[in-house]
Amino acid sequence: MTAPRPRPEVLDISPYIGGESTIPGVNRVLKLSSNEGAFGVPPGAQEAYRRTSEELHRYPDGDATELRRAIGARFRLDPARIVCGAGSDDLIYQLCLAYGGQGRDIIMSAHGFAIYHIAGTYAGSRVIKTPERDLTADVDAMLAAVSPATRLVFLANPNNPTGSMVPYAEVARLRAGLPPEVLLVLDAAYAEYVERPDYDPGIRLVDAADNTVMLRTFSKIFGLGGMRIGWAYAPPAVIDVFNRVRSPFNVSIAAQAAAIAALAEPGWVEKGRAHNAEYRPKLTAGLTAAGIKVWPSEGNFVLADFAVPERANAADAFLRTRGVIARPVGGYGLPHCLRITVGTPEEVEIVIATLTEFMRGG
Ligand SMILES: *Cc1c(COP(=O)(O)O)cnc(C)c1O
């Protein structure tokens, strides 16, 4: 008998490893493994979510009309150029399946976000990873990898798991150097946290032509990772493609209601941004003082570099004995590093104290 088999490239994919949330035998864990934000769920979103329980027999609005209107109002964008997805991951898959495929290459940087590789391979594309400089995407290396087969270029900006950011002028240079028929996808999952003035999440480049897409998510600063909701701002032709291929009811009633309420939560984003602006430098300074190299980050997390994998693994194990879950990033080719989310003030303090003890040989 012959067993059913997927396309061969499917079995080349390593399953995505998410941040862990439990430690066997430990009751109170500090989960700093998935960059979920330090303040939990916006209260208004919790309330909106509860209210939807009475409507769950209804299909959601497949066009997410009200949510797109709310996003448009918030970011001053035309709702007709917005499409929502079950997390931005969903939209990454749709882009890869629609624009990638056999003989259609995808370019990403060496330590770019893992889903680009998974979704691109699934689509049947060759996914080319280009070298970085100081763990930052290198525009020249990306342009050098372009061939007539290139169809998609993914850039997470800021990038996860490195935290590095590419300034607007460099992103514009990337766009200008790509053939017009190559779709550039700018994934700005951490846009709200960026403080550098030379940053743009991608809106300008989306507006400037018909070959660039910006992705955003409710999973990070908006505190709704569990709801699965993200969105794209894209040219009309790309919106048209999304609406042909996406699952028609990809965003649940509960997710739409929670996201609308999260956008309306007074001061929520400002609070998250201010907290990060204070505690990311504190976390960085504390770890640096302990003797750990910390890479510059524009996200709500830092990449702690222990120089060798053994040391990173030992640090991870030590953190776990204290109930702290960081994120090993060996799957990203960074086995000597741990990614650590900027948590509450107490969590930041515990991480610093624990790793200081570790570095002293504790
Ligand atoms: C967290 C993250 C996302 C968001 O994923 P969702 O599917 O929206 O939860 C997208 N891109 C990057 C780079 C991320 O870190």
XYZ file of C-alpha atoms and ligand atoms in Angstrom:
377
model
C 0.000 0.000 0.000
C 1.114 3.531 -0.710
C 0.431 6.199 1.874
C -0.840 9.655 0.872
C 2.044 12.065 0.458
C 2.206 15.858 0.406
C 4.349 17.728 -2.106
C 7.975 16.903 -1.193
C 8.827 20.473 -0.127
C 6.176 20.296 2.608
C 8.273 17.758 4.504
C 11.292 20.077 4.231
C 9.507 22.513 6.541
C 10.449 22.438 10.224
C 7.380 23.195 12.346
C 7.325 26.701 13.829
C 8.351 26.634 17.484
C 6.404 29.219 19.443
C 7.393 30.671 22.779
C 6.693 28.247 25.610
C 4.235 29.174 28.342
C 4.720 26.573 31.068
C 7.544 25.061 33.087
C 6.787 21.639 34.581
C 6.497 21.915 38.357
C 6.513 25.731 38.412
C 3.260 27.490 39.309
C 4.021 31.112 38.647
C 5.823 31.606 35.374
C 6.954 34.877 33.848
C 6.297 34.403 30.141
C 8.745 36.586 28.274
C 8.928 34.383 25.208
C 6.420 35.857 22.740
C 6.617 39.696 22.904
C 2.992 39.939 23.971
C 3.154 43.315 25.685
C 3.499 44.142 29.364
C -0.090 45.126 30.165
C -2.269 42.189 29.176
C -5.540 42.723 27.292
C -7.080 46.197 26.877
C -10.080 46.252 29.287
C -12.452 47.480 26.590
C -11.419 44.592 24.336
C -12.161 42.079 27.097
C -15.589 43.576 27.484
C -16.273 43.590 23.734
C -15.127 39.989 23.539
C -17.569 38.953 26.275
C -20.440 40.706 24.548
C -19.891 38.659 21.370
C -20.735 35.443 23.217
C -24.397 36.032 22.405
C -23.789 36.259 18.675
C -21.508 33.312 18.148
C -24.052 31.449 16.028
C -23.623 34.201 13.414
C -20.929 34.200 10.783
C -18.592 37.162 11.061
C -18.665 40.010 8.557
C -16.319 38.488 5.974
C -15.165 41.934 4.886
C -14.480 43.133 8.445
C -16.067 46.397 7.327
C -16.328 48.096 10.696
C -12.854 47.036 11.753
C -11.300 48.246 8.500
C -13.097 51.553 8.986
C -11.706 51.825 12.529
C -8.175 50.977 11.366
C -8.500 53.487 8.544
C -9.627 56.219 10.939
C -6.846 55.469 13.397
C -4.002 55.370 10.870
C -5.537 57.791 8.333
C -5.694 55.158 5.610
C -8.316 54.331 2.986
C -10.273 51.308 4.348
C -10.608 50.042 0.754
C -6.860 49.423 0.794
C -6.940 47.409 4.016
C -7.510 43.678 4.361
C -7.697 41.803 7.665
C -6.366 38.345 8.456
C -6.212 35.763 11.225
C -2.992 37.312 12.449
C -0.508 38.765 10.010
C 0.813 35.210 9.658
C -2.354 34.419 7.726
C -1.635 37.277 5.326
C 1.992 36.169 4.894
C 0.720 32.733 3.820
C -1.737 34.234 1.350
C 0.965 36.426 -0.193
C 3.360 33.485 -0.562
C 0.704 31.212 -2.053
C -0.569 33.878 -4.447
C 2.717 35.455 -5.573
C 5.168 32.608 -4.900
C 5.204 29.036 -6.163
C 7.383 26.796 -8.308
C 10.118 28.787 -10.017
C 9.177 31.975 -8.151
C 11.858 32.943 -5.631
C 11.381 34.700 -2.310
C 14.125 36.762 -0.660
C 14.458 37.394 3.077
C 17.400 38.280 5.304
C 19.367 35.617 7.166
C 17.701 36.142 10.536
C 14.353 37.351 9.251
C 11.010 36.251 10.711
C 10.596 32.452 10.459
C 7.119 32.423 8.928
C 8.441 33.843 5.624
C 10.545 30.723 5.161
C 7.782 28.335 6.223
C 5.050 29.924 4.108
C 7.345 30.476 1.132
C 8.521 26.867 1.123
C 4.944 25.683 1.474
C 4.018 27.731 -1.575
C 6.718 25.894 -3.556
C 9.110 28.830 -3.769
C 12.836 28.757 -3.260
C 13.446 30.994 -0.227
C 16.796 32.759 -0.406
C 18.287 34.083 2.840
C 20.717 36.960 2.369
C 23.633 37.900 4.646
C 23.188 40.632 7.242
C 25.478 43.248 8.733
C 25.453 43.370 12.534
C 22.260 41.283 12.551
C 20.584 43.920 10.372
C 19.149 43.292 6.915
C 21.611 44.472 4.259
C 19.883 46.151 1.332
C 22.808 45.542 -1.029
C 22.863 41.822 -0.222
C 19.129 41.598 -0.808
C 19.408 43.395 -4.147
C 22.332 41.171 -5.146
C 20.115 38.101 -4.681
C 17.495 39.347 -7.150
C 17.142 37.363 -10.362
C 14.444 37.137 -13.028
C 12.830 34.472 -10.812
C 12.365 36.827 -7.835
C 8.736 37.563 -7.012
C 8.632 38.525 -3.321
C 10.940 40.219 -0.829
C 10.070 40.104 2.889
C 11.514 42.594 5.362
C 10.442 42.634 9.003
C 11.144 46.134 10.229
C 11.955 46.123 13.091
C 12.964 42.496 12.750
C 12.090 39.660 15.089
C 14.149 38.087 16.687
C 17.069 40.516 16.251
C 15.274 43.804 17.059
C 17.216 45.555 14.307
C 15.701 48.321 12.199
C 16.350 49.503 8.647
C 15.994 53.286 8.236
C 13.450 54.642 5.772
C 16.091 55.834 3.313
C 17.501 52.299 3.076
C 14.065 50.714 2.657
C 13.335 53.230 -0.101
C 16.650 52.321 -1.724
C 15.657 48.648 -1.565
C 12.335 49.417 -3.238
C 14.007 51.548 -5.897
C 16.531 48.810 -6.656
C 13.957 46.036 -7.008
C 12.308 45.410 -10.363
C 8.782 46.891 -10.309
C 7.206 43.454 -10.680
C 8.724 42.245 -7.397
C 6.353 42.615 -4.459
C 8.051 44.100 -1.370
C 6.398 43.130 1.922
C 7.213 45.367 4.886
C 6.212 43.642 8.116
C 5.848 46.336 10.768
C 4.602 44.182 13.662
C 6.567 46.342 16.141
C 6.054 49.744 14.475
C 4.438 51.322 17.529
C 7.531 50.718 19.640
C 10.025 52.379 17.313
C 11.447 55.635 18.582
C 14.036 56.438 15.950
C 13.052 59.387 13.756
C 14.446 57.791 10.581
C 11.765 55.062 10.644
C 8.689 54.594 8.481
C 6.483 51.519 8.816
C 5.861 51.363 5.082
C 2.832 53.544 4.399
C 4.818 55.954 2.246
C 6.100 53.227 -0.034
C 2.702 51.552 -0.313
C 1.265 54.902 -1.389
C 4.088 55.630 -3.816
C 3.537 52.722 -6.223
C 1.583 49.509 -6.712
C 4.166 46.958 -5.619
C 4.630 47.315 -1.844
C 2.565 45.915 1.039
C 2.684 46.816 4.743
C 1.652 44.259 7.372
C 0.528 45.135 10.901
C -0.770 43.116 13.826
C -2.938 43.347 16.937
C -0.738 40.706 18.594
C 1.947 42.959 20.071
C 1.262 46.436 21.467
C -2.523 45.946 21.234
C -2.363 42.846 23.455
C -4.536 40.525 21.351
C -2.173 37.733 20.253
C -4.680 35.118 21.362
C -7.418 36.557 19.129
C -5.430 36.180 15.905
C -5.839 39.405 14.035
C -3.594 41.354 11.705
C -3.994 43.557 8.663
C -2.374 44.617 5.438
C -2.269 48.024 3.770
C -1.781 47.377 0.092
C -2.352 48.637 -3.444
C -5.794 47.884 -4.963
C -4.544 45.018 -7.155
C -2.997 43.252 -4.143
C -6.166 43.804 -2.085
C -8.078 42.213 -4.961
C -5.787 39.164 -4.838
C -6.165 38.841 -1.055
C -9.930 38.931 -1.397
C -9.888 36.174 -3.984
C -7.735 33.736 -2.035
C -8.156 34.334 1.685
C -10.577 32.297 3.725
C -13.815 34.293 3.479
C -14.454 34.326 7.243
C -10.820 34.513 8.333
C -11.398 36.904 11.247
C -13.892 35.764 13.901
C -16.694 37.883 15.335
C -14.860 37.988 18.653
C -11.586 39.072 17.066
C -13.229 41.863 15.086
C -15.052 43.184 18.150
C -11.972 42.991 20.369
C -9.767 44.730 17.822
C -12.264 47.583 17.321
C -12.392 48.053 21.093
C -8.607 47.876 21.418
C -8.266 50.702 18.904
C -10.703 52.753 20.991
C -8.972 52.076 24.323
C -7.893 55.495 25.608
C -4.138 55.877 25.959
C -3.364 52.189 25.429
C -0.722 52.509 22.756
C 0.847 55.528 24.445
C 1.110 53.577 27.685
C 2.763 50.595 25.991
C 5.160 52.786 24.091
C 6.135 54.851 27.151
C 6.675 51.711 29.206
C 8.886 50.217 26.528
C 10.845 53.444 26.132
C 11.658 53.304 29.831
C 12.160 49.597 30.431
C 13.863 48.397 27.261
C 16.879 50.610 28.068
C 16.696 49.469 31.725
C 16.711 45.810 30.695
C 19.527 46.475 28.235
C 21.597 48.369 30.801
C 21.028 45.748 33.487
C 22.084 42.861 31.271
C 25.028 44.800 29.887
C 26.189 45.559 33.428
C 25.978 41.845 34.142
C 28.414 41.245 31.286
C 25.964 40.139 28.593
C 26.058 41.612 25.117
C 22.656 43.025 24.162
C 21.938 43.878 20.543
C 20.277 47.234 19.844
C 16.507 46.733 19.560
C 13.604 48.840 18.370
C 11.013 46.252 19.459
C 9.502 45.294 22.824
C 12.201 42.690 23.318
C 15.961 42.387 23.365
C 18.353 39.840 21.954
C 20.823 38.783 24.659
C 24.022 37.338 23.220
C 25.920 34.782 25.329
C 28.657 34.253 22.714
C 28.361 30.448 22.666
C 25.343 28.128 22.568
C 26.294 26.294 25.779
C 26.206 29.533 27.731
C 22.838 30.583 26.236
C 21.384 27.163 27.065
C 22.708 27.360 30.619
C 21.264 30.853 31.038
C 17.910 29.637 29.711
C 17.919 26.709 32.152
C 18.861 29.019 35.038
C 16.043 31.442 34.169
C 13.613 28.525 34.130
C 14.560 27.481 37.634
C 13.293 30.947 38.628
C 10.134 30.608 36.557
C 11.282 32.886 33.733
C 10.623 31.727 30.175
C 12.789 33.422 27.555
C 12.926 32.468 23.908
C 15.784 30.323 22.582
C 16.439 31.318 18.967
C 18.550 28.436 17.706
C 15.916 27.900 15.026
C 16.875 31.333 13.712
C 20.531 30.389 13.476
C 21.269 32.228 16.724
C 21.897 29.363 19.167
C 24.139 31.602 21.289
C 21.323 34.080 21.967
C 18.072 34.367 23.916
C 15.257 36.715 22.996
C 13.660 38.313 26.052
C 10.432 40.337 26.029
C 10.306 43.635 27.916
C 7.796 42.722 30.628
C 6.400 44.555 33.639
C 8.780 46.534 35.868
C 8.856 43.569 38.250
C 9.595 41.125 35.434
C 12.409 43.292 34.100
C 13.900 43.460 37.581
C 13.689 39.684 38.031
C 15.336 39.016 34.654
C 18.201 41.384 35.451
C 18.708 39.953 38.954
C 18.543 36.364 37.747
C 20.944 36.801 34.856
C 23.305 38.847 37.012
C 23.397 35.924 39.438
C 23.921 33.536 36.535
C 26.835 35.512 35.171
C 28.440 35.532 38.620
C 28.344 31.780 38.465
C 25.211 31.348 40.596
C 4.684 38.687 16.083
C 5.031 38.964 14.663
C 4.055 38.956 13.684
C 2.617 38.852 14.070
O 2.071 37.658 13.911
P 0.511 37.505 14.119
O 0.210 36.380 13.200
O -0.156 38.780 13.688
O 0.298 37.201 15.556
C 4.407 39.215 12.373
N 5.673 39.501 12.057
C 6.629 39.565 12.972
C 7.990 39.956 12.577
C 6.342 39.272 14.306
O 7.293 39.301 15.224
